[in-house]
Short mmCIF file of C-alpha atoms and ligand atoms in Angstrom, two decimals:
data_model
loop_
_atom_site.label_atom_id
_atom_site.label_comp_id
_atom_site.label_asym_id
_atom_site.label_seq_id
_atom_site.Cartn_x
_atom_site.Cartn_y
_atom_site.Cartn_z
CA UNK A 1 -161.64 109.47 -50.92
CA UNK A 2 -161.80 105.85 -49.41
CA UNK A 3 -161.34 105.18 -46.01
CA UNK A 4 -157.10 104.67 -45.04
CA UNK A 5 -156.35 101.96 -42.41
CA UNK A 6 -152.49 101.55 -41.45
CA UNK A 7 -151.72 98.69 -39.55
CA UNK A 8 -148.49 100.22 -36.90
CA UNK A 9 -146.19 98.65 -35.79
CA UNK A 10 -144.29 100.23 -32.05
CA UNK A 11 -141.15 98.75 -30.50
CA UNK A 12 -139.14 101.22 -29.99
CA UNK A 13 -138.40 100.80 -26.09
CA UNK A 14 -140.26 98.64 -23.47
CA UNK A 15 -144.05 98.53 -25.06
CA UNK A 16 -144.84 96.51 -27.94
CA UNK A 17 -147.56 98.23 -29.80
CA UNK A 18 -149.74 97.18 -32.80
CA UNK A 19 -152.83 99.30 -33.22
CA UNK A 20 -155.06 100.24 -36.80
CA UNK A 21 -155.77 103.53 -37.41
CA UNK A 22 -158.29 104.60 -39.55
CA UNK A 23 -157.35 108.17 -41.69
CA UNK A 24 -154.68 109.35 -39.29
CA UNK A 25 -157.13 110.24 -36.78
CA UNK A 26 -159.13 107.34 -35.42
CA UNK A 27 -157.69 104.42 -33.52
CA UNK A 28 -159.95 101.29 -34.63
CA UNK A 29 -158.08 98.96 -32.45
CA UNK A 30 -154.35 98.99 -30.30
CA UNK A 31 -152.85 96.33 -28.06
CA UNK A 32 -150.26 97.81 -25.80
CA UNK A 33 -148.07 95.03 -23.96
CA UNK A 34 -145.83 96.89 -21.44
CA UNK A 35 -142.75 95.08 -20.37
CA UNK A 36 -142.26 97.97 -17.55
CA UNK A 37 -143.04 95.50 -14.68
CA UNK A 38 -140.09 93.52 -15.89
CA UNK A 39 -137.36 96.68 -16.36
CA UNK A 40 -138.94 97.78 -12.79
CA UNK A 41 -136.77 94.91 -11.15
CA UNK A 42 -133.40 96.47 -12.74
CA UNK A 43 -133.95 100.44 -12.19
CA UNK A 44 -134.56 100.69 -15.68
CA UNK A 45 -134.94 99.31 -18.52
CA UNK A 46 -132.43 96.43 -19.89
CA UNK A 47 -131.95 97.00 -23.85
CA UNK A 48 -131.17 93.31 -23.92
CA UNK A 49 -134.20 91.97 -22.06
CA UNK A 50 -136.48 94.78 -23.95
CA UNK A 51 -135.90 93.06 -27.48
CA UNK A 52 -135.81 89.56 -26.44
CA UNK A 53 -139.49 90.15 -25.31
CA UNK A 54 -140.57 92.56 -28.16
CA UNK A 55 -139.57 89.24 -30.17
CA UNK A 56 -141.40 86.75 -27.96
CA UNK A 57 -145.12 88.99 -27.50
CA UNK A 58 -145.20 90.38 -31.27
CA UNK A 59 -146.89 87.76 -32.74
CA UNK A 60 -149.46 87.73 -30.38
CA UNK A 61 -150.08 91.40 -30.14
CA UNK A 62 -150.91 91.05 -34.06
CA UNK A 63 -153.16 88.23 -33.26
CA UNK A 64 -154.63 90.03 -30.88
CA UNK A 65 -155.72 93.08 -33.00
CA UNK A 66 -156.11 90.85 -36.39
CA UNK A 67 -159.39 89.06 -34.81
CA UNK A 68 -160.35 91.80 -32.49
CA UNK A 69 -160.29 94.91 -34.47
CA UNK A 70 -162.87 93.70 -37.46
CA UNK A 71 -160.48 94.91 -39.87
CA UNK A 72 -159.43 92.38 -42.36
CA UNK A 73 -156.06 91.98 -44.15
CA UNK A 74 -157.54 93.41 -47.49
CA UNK A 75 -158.59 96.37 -46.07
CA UNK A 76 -154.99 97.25 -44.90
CA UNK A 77 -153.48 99.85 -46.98
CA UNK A 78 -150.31 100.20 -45.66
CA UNK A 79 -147.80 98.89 -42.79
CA UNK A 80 -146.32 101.49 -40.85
CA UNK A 81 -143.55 100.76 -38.28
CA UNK A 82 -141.43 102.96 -35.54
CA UNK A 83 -137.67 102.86 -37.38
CA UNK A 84 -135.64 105.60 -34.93
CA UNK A 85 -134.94 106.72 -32.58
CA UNK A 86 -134.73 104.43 -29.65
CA UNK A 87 -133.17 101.37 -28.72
CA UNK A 88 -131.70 99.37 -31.20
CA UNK A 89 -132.16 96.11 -30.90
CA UNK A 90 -135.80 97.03 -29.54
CA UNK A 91 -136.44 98.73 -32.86
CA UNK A 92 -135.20 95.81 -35.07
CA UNK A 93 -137.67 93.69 -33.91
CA UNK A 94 -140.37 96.37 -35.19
CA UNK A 95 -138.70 97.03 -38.86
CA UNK A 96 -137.91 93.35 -39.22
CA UNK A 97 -142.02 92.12 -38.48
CA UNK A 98 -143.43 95.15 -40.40
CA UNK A 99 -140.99 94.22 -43.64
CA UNK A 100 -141.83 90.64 -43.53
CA UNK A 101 -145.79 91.94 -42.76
CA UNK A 102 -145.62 94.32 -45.79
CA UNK A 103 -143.75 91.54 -47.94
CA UNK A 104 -146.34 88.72 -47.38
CA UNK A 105 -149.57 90.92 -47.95
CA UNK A 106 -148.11 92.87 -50.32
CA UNK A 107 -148.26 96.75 -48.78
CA UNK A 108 -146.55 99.33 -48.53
CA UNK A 109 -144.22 100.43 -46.27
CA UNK A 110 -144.11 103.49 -44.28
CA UNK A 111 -140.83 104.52 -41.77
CA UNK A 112 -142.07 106.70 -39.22
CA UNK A 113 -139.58 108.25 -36.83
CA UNK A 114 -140.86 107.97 -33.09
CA UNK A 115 -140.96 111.58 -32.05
CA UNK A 116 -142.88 112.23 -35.22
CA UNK A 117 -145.13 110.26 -33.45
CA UNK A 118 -145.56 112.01 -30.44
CA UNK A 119 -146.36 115.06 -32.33
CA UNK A 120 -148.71 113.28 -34.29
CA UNK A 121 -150.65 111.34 -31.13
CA UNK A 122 -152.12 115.24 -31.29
CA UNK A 123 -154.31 114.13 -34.12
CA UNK A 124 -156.19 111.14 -32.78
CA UNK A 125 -157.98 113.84 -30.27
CA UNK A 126 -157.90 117.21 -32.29
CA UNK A 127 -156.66 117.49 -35.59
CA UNK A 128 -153.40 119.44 -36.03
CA UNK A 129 -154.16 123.40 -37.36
CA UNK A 130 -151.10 125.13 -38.12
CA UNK A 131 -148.76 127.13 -37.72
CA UNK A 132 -148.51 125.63 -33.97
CA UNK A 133 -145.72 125.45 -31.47
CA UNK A 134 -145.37 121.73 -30.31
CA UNK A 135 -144.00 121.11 -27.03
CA UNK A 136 -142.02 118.03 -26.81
CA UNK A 137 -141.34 116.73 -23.78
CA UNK A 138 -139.59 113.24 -22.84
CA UNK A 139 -137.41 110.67 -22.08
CA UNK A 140 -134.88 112.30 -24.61
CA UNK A 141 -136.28 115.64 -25.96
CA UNK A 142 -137.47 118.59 -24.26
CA UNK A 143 -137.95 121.24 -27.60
CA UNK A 144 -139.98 124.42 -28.55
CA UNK A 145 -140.56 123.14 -31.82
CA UNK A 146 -142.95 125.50 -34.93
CA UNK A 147 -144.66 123.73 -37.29
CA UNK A 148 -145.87 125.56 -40.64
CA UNK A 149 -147.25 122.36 -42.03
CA UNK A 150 -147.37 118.59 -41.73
CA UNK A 151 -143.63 117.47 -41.15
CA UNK A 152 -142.07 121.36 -41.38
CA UNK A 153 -140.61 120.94 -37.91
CA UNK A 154 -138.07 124.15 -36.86
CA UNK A 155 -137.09 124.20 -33.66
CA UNK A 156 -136.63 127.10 -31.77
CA UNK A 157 -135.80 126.20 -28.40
CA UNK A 158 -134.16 122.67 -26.91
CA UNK A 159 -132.50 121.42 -23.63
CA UNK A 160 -128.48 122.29 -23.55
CA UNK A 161 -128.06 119.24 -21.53
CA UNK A 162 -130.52 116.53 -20.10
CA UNK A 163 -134.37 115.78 -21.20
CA UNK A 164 -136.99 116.82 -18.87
CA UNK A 165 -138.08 112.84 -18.91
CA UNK A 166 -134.60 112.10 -17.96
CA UNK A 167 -134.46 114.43 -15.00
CA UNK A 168 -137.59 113.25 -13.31
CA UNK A 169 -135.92 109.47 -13.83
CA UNK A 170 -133.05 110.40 -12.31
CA UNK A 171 -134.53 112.23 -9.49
CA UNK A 172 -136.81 109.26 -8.76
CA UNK A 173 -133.64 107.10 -8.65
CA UNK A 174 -132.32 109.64 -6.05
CA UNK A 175 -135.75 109.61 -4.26
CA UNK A 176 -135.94 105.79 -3.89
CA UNK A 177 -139.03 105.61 -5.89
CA UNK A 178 -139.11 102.50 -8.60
CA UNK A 179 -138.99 102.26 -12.34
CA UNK A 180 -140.94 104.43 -14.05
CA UNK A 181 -139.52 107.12 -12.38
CA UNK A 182 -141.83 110.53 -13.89
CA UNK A 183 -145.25 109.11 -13.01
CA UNK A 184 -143.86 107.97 -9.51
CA UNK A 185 -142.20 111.36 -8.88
CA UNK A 186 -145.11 112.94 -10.27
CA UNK A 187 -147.58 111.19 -7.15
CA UNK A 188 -145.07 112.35 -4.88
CA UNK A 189 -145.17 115.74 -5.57
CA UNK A 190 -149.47 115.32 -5.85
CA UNK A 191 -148.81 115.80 -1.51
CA UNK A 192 -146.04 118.12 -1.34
CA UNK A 193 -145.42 121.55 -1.06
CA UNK A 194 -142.40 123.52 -2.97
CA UNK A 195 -140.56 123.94 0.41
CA UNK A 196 -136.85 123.31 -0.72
CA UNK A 197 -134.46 125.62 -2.42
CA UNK A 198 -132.96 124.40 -5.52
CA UNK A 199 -131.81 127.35 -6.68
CA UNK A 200 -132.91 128.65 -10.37
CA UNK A 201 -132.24 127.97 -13.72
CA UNK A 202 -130.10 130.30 -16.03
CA UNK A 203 -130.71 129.97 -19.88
CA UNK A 204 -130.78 132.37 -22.36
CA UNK A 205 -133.17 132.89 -25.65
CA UNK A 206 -135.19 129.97 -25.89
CA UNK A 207 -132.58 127.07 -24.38
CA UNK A 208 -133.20 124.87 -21.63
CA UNK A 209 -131.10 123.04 -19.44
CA UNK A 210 -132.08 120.30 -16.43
CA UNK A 211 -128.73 119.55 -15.42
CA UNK A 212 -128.30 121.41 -12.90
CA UNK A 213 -131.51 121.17 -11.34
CA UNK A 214 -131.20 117.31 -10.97
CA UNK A 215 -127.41 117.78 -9.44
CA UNK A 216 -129.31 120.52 -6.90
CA UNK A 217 -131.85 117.38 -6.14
CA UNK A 218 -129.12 114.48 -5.61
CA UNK A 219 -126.51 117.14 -3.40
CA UNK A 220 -129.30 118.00 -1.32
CA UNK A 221 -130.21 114.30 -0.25
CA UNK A 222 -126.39 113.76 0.15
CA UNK A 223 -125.99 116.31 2.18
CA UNK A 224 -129.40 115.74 4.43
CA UNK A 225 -128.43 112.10 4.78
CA UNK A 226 -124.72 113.10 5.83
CA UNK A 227 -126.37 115.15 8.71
CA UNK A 228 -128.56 112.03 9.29
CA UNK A 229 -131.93 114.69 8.66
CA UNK A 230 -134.47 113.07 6.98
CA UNK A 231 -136.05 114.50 3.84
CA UNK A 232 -139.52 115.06 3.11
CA UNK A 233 -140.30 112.83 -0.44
CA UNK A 234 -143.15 114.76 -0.83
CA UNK A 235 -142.17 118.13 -0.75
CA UNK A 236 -138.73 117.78 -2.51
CA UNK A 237 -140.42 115.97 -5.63
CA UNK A 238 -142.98 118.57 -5.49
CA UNK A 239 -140.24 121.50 -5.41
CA UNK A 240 -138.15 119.56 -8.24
CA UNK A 241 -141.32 119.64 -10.27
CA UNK A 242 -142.49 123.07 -9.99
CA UNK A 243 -139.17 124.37 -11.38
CA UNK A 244 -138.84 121.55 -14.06
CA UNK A 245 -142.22 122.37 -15.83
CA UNK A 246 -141.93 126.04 -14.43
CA UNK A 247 -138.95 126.33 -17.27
CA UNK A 248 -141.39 124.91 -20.15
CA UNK A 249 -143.87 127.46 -19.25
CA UNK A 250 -141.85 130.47 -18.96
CA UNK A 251 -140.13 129.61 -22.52
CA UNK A 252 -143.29 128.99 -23.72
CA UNK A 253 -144.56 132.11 -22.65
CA UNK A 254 -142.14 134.07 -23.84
CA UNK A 255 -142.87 131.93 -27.92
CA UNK A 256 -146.15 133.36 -27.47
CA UNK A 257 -145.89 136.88 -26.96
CA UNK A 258 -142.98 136.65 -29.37
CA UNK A 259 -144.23 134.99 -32.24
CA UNK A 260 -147.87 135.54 -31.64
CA UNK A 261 -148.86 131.73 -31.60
CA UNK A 262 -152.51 130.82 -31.53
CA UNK A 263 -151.92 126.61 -31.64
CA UNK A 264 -149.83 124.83 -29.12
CA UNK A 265 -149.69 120.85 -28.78
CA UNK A 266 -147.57 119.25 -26.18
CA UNK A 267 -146.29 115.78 -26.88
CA UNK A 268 -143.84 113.13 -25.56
CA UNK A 269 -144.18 110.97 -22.28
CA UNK A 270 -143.94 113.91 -20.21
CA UNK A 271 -146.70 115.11 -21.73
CA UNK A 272 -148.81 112.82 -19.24
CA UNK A 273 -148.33 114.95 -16.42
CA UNK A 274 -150.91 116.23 -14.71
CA UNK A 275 -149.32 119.58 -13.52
CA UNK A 276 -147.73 120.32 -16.80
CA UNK A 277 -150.81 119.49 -18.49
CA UNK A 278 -152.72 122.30 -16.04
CA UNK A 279 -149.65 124.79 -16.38
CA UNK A 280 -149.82 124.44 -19.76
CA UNK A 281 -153.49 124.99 -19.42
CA UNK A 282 -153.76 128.06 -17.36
CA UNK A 283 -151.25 129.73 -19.37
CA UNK A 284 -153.08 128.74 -23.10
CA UNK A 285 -156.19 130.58 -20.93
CA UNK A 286 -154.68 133.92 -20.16
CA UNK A 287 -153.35 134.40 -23.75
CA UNK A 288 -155.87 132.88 -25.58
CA UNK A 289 -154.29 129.90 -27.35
CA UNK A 290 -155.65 126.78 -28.49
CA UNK A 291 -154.19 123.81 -26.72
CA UNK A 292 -154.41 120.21 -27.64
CA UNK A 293 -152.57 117.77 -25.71
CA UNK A 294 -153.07 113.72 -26.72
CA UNK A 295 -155.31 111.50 -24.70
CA UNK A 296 -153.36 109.75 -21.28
CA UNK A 297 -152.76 106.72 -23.36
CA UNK A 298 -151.75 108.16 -26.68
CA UNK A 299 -148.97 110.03 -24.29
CA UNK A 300 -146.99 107.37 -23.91
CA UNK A 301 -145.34 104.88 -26.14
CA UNK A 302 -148.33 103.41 -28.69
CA UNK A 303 -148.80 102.19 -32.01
CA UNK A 304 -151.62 104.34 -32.53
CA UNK A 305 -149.32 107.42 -32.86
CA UNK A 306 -146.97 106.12 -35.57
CA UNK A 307 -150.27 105.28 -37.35
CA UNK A 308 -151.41 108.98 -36.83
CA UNK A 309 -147.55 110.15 -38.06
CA UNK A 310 -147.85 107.80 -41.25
CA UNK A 311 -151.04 109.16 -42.54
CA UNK A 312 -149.52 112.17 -44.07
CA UNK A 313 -146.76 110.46 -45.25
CA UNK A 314 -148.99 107.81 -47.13
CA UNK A 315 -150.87 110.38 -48.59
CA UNK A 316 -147.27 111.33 -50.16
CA UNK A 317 -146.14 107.80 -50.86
CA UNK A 318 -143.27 107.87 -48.75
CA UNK A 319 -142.66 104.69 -48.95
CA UNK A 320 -139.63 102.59 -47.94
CA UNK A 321 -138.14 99.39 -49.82
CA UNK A 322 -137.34 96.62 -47.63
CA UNK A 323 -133.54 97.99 -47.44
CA UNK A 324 -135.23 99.70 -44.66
CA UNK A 325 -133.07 99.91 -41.75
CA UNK A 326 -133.65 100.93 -37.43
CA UNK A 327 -131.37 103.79 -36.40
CA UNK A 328 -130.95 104.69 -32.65
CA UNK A 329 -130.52 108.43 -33.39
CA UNK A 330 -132.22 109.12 -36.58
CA UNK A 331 -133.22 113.12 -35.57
CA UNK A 332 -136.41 114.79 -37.73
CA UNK A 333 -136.07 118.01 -35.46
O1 KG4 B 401 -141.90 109.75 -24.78
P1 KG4 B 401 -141.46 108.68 -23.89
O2 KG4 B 401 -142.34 107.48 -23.76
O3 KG4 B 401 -140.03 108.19 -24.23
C1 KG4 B 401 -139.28 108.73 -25.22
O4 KG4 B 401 -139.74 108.63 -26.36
O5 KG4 B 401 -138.21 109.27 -24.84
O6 KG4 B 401 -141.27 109.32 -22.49
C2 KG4 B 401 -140.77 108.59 -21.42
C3 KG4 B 401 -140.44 109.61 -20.36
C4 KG4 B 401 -139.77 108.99 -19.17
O7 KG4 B 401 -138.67 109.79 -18.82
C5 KG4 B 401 -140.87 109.05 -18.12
O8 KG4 B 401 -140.37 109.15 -16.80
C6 KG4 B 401 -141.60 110.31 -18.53
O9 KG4 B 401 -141.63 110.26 -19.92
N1 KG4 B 401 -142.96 110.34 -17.99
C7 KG4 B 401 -143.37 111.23 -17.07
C8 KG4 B 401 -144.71 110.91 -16.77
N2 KG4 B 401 -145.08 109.83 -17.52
C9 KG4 B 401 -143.98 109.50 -18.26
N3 KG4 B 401 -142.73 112.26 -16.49
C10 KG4 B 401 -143.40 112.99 -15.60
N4 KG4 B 401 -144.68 112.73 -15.24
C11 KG4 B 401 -145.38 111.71 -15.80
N5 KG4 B 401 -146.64 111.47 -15.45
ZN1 ZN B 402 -141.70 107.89 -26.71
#
């Protein structure tokens, strides 16, 4: 078969992402323009201010990889773009450039959803063998998710309340540490020590919860600053994080002994952790299981990984007329 190159389009938060991706498993070129330095001035990131500048860098991302990636226009076979889930008027931007993209060169169109993605980032490093057991951790999913084949997602295990992702962003808030709050609170913890009680969590089967670990994070700096004691950045990130990714690895544990899985992938944002990457590690070692987990950069938000995702689905034709839409909640799991 002839070689597949999907241009892909990414907008589906603060990076705008254009990358070419040759059979679903080689990035030939990506441009990644973060707008995080901007959002870092507000706490977080301003939907408002997000898709004003997805609108105002696009073009010039596209430039960017048109003339430096050696691919031409002809040898495009398809224009893939992030359509859900994420933040609306972010995402727009993305559908709207890819339709017009796959209008005036006449391609077709493939919708990818953005956790899809994720999952798929797995690809550009090791190909996918199934059955696996993805891990998804990020801003908005922590899951236990088995995979029989490409796109036969069934999840077995998700959080009954907040996202890992969303956790460590809070605590960061809590900590004083600036926008982006997991890789911050993630150095932190690099020179502490799991000192501070905050308590344990209680879930049953395969659910997750990080709730309650967060309000155990925020009550204990209320209550040290009320006492005027000072608290020790270090070692309460660190303890946060031992029993935040501690939870992923005893449910993950428990999916291997259980269902006898041989393939695990982790995915999402969180998934550029260094600790949960070496939990995750350690425990793939004692039981024998393959891991893959995505390159640092195809981790976070990319093109490259909706290029990875719409491989399979090209292969399929799942195509999309330009009645294509963005949704902000679109869910494949
Ligand atoms: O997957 P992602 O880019 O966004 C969603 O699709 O939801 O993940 C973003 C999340 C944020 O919550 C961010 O704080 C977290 O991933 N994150 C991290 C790290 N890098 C990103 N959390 C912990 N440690 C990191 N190194
Ligand atoms: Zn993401």
């Amino acid at each position: 078969m002839k070689d597949v190159y999907i241009l892909a389009i990414e907008t589906s938060c603060d990076e705008t992402s254009i990358a070419i991706v040759k059979n679903g498993n080689e990035c030939v070129y990506m441009n990644v323009l973060t707008q995080m330095d901007t959002h870092a001035n507000f706490g977080g990131v301003v939907p408002e201010i997000a898709s004003r500048m997805h609108t105002e860098n696009i073009t010039m991302v596209l430039e960017d990889v048109l003339s430096k990636s050696n691919i031409k226009i002809d040898q495009i076979n398809a224009i893939a773009v992030t359509y859900a889930p994420g933040l609306m008027g972010s995402l727009l931007v993305g559908v709207e450039f890819a339709k017009t993209l796959a209008y005036l060169w006449d391609k077709p169109l493939i919708p990818v959803n953005h956790m899809a993605g994720h999952i798929y980032a797995n690809n550009l490093t090791n190909k996918l063998t199934f059955p696996l057991l993805a891990i998804v951790v990020s801003g908005g999913h922590t899951n236990l998710i088995m995979m029989e084949d490409d796109y036969k997602f069934s999840v077995i295990g998700s959080t009954l309340d907040d996202a890992i992702g969303e956790a460590y962003d809070k605590v960061a808030r809590v900590l004083g540490v600036k926008y982006p709050g997991g890789p911050n609170v993630e150095k932190l913890a690099k020179d502490g020590q799991p000192t501070y009680n905050l308590g344990t969590i209680k879930t049953s089967g395969y659910d997750m919860s990080y709730s309650g670990l967060k309000s155990s994070v925020i009550n204990l700096v209320h209550n040290e600053k009320q006492r005027g004691n000072e608290i020790n950045k270090n070692d309460l990130a660190c303890s946060f994080q031992t029993i935040a990714v501690g939870q992923i690895v005893q449910k993950t544990k428990k999916a291997i002994k259980e269902f006898q899985i041989k393939n695990i992938i982790v995915a999402g944002g969180v998934s550029a952790n260094n600790y949960l990457r070496n939990e995750i590690s350690k425990l793939c070692d004692e039981y024998n299981v393959n891991l893959s987990i995505p390159e640092f950069k195809y981790c976070t938000d990319n093109a490259a990984m909706i290029g990875a995702a719409a491989y399979p689905l090209f292969i399929n034709k799942k195509f999309s007329d330009f009645s294509l839409n963005a949704s902000s909640s679109d869910e494949i799991f």
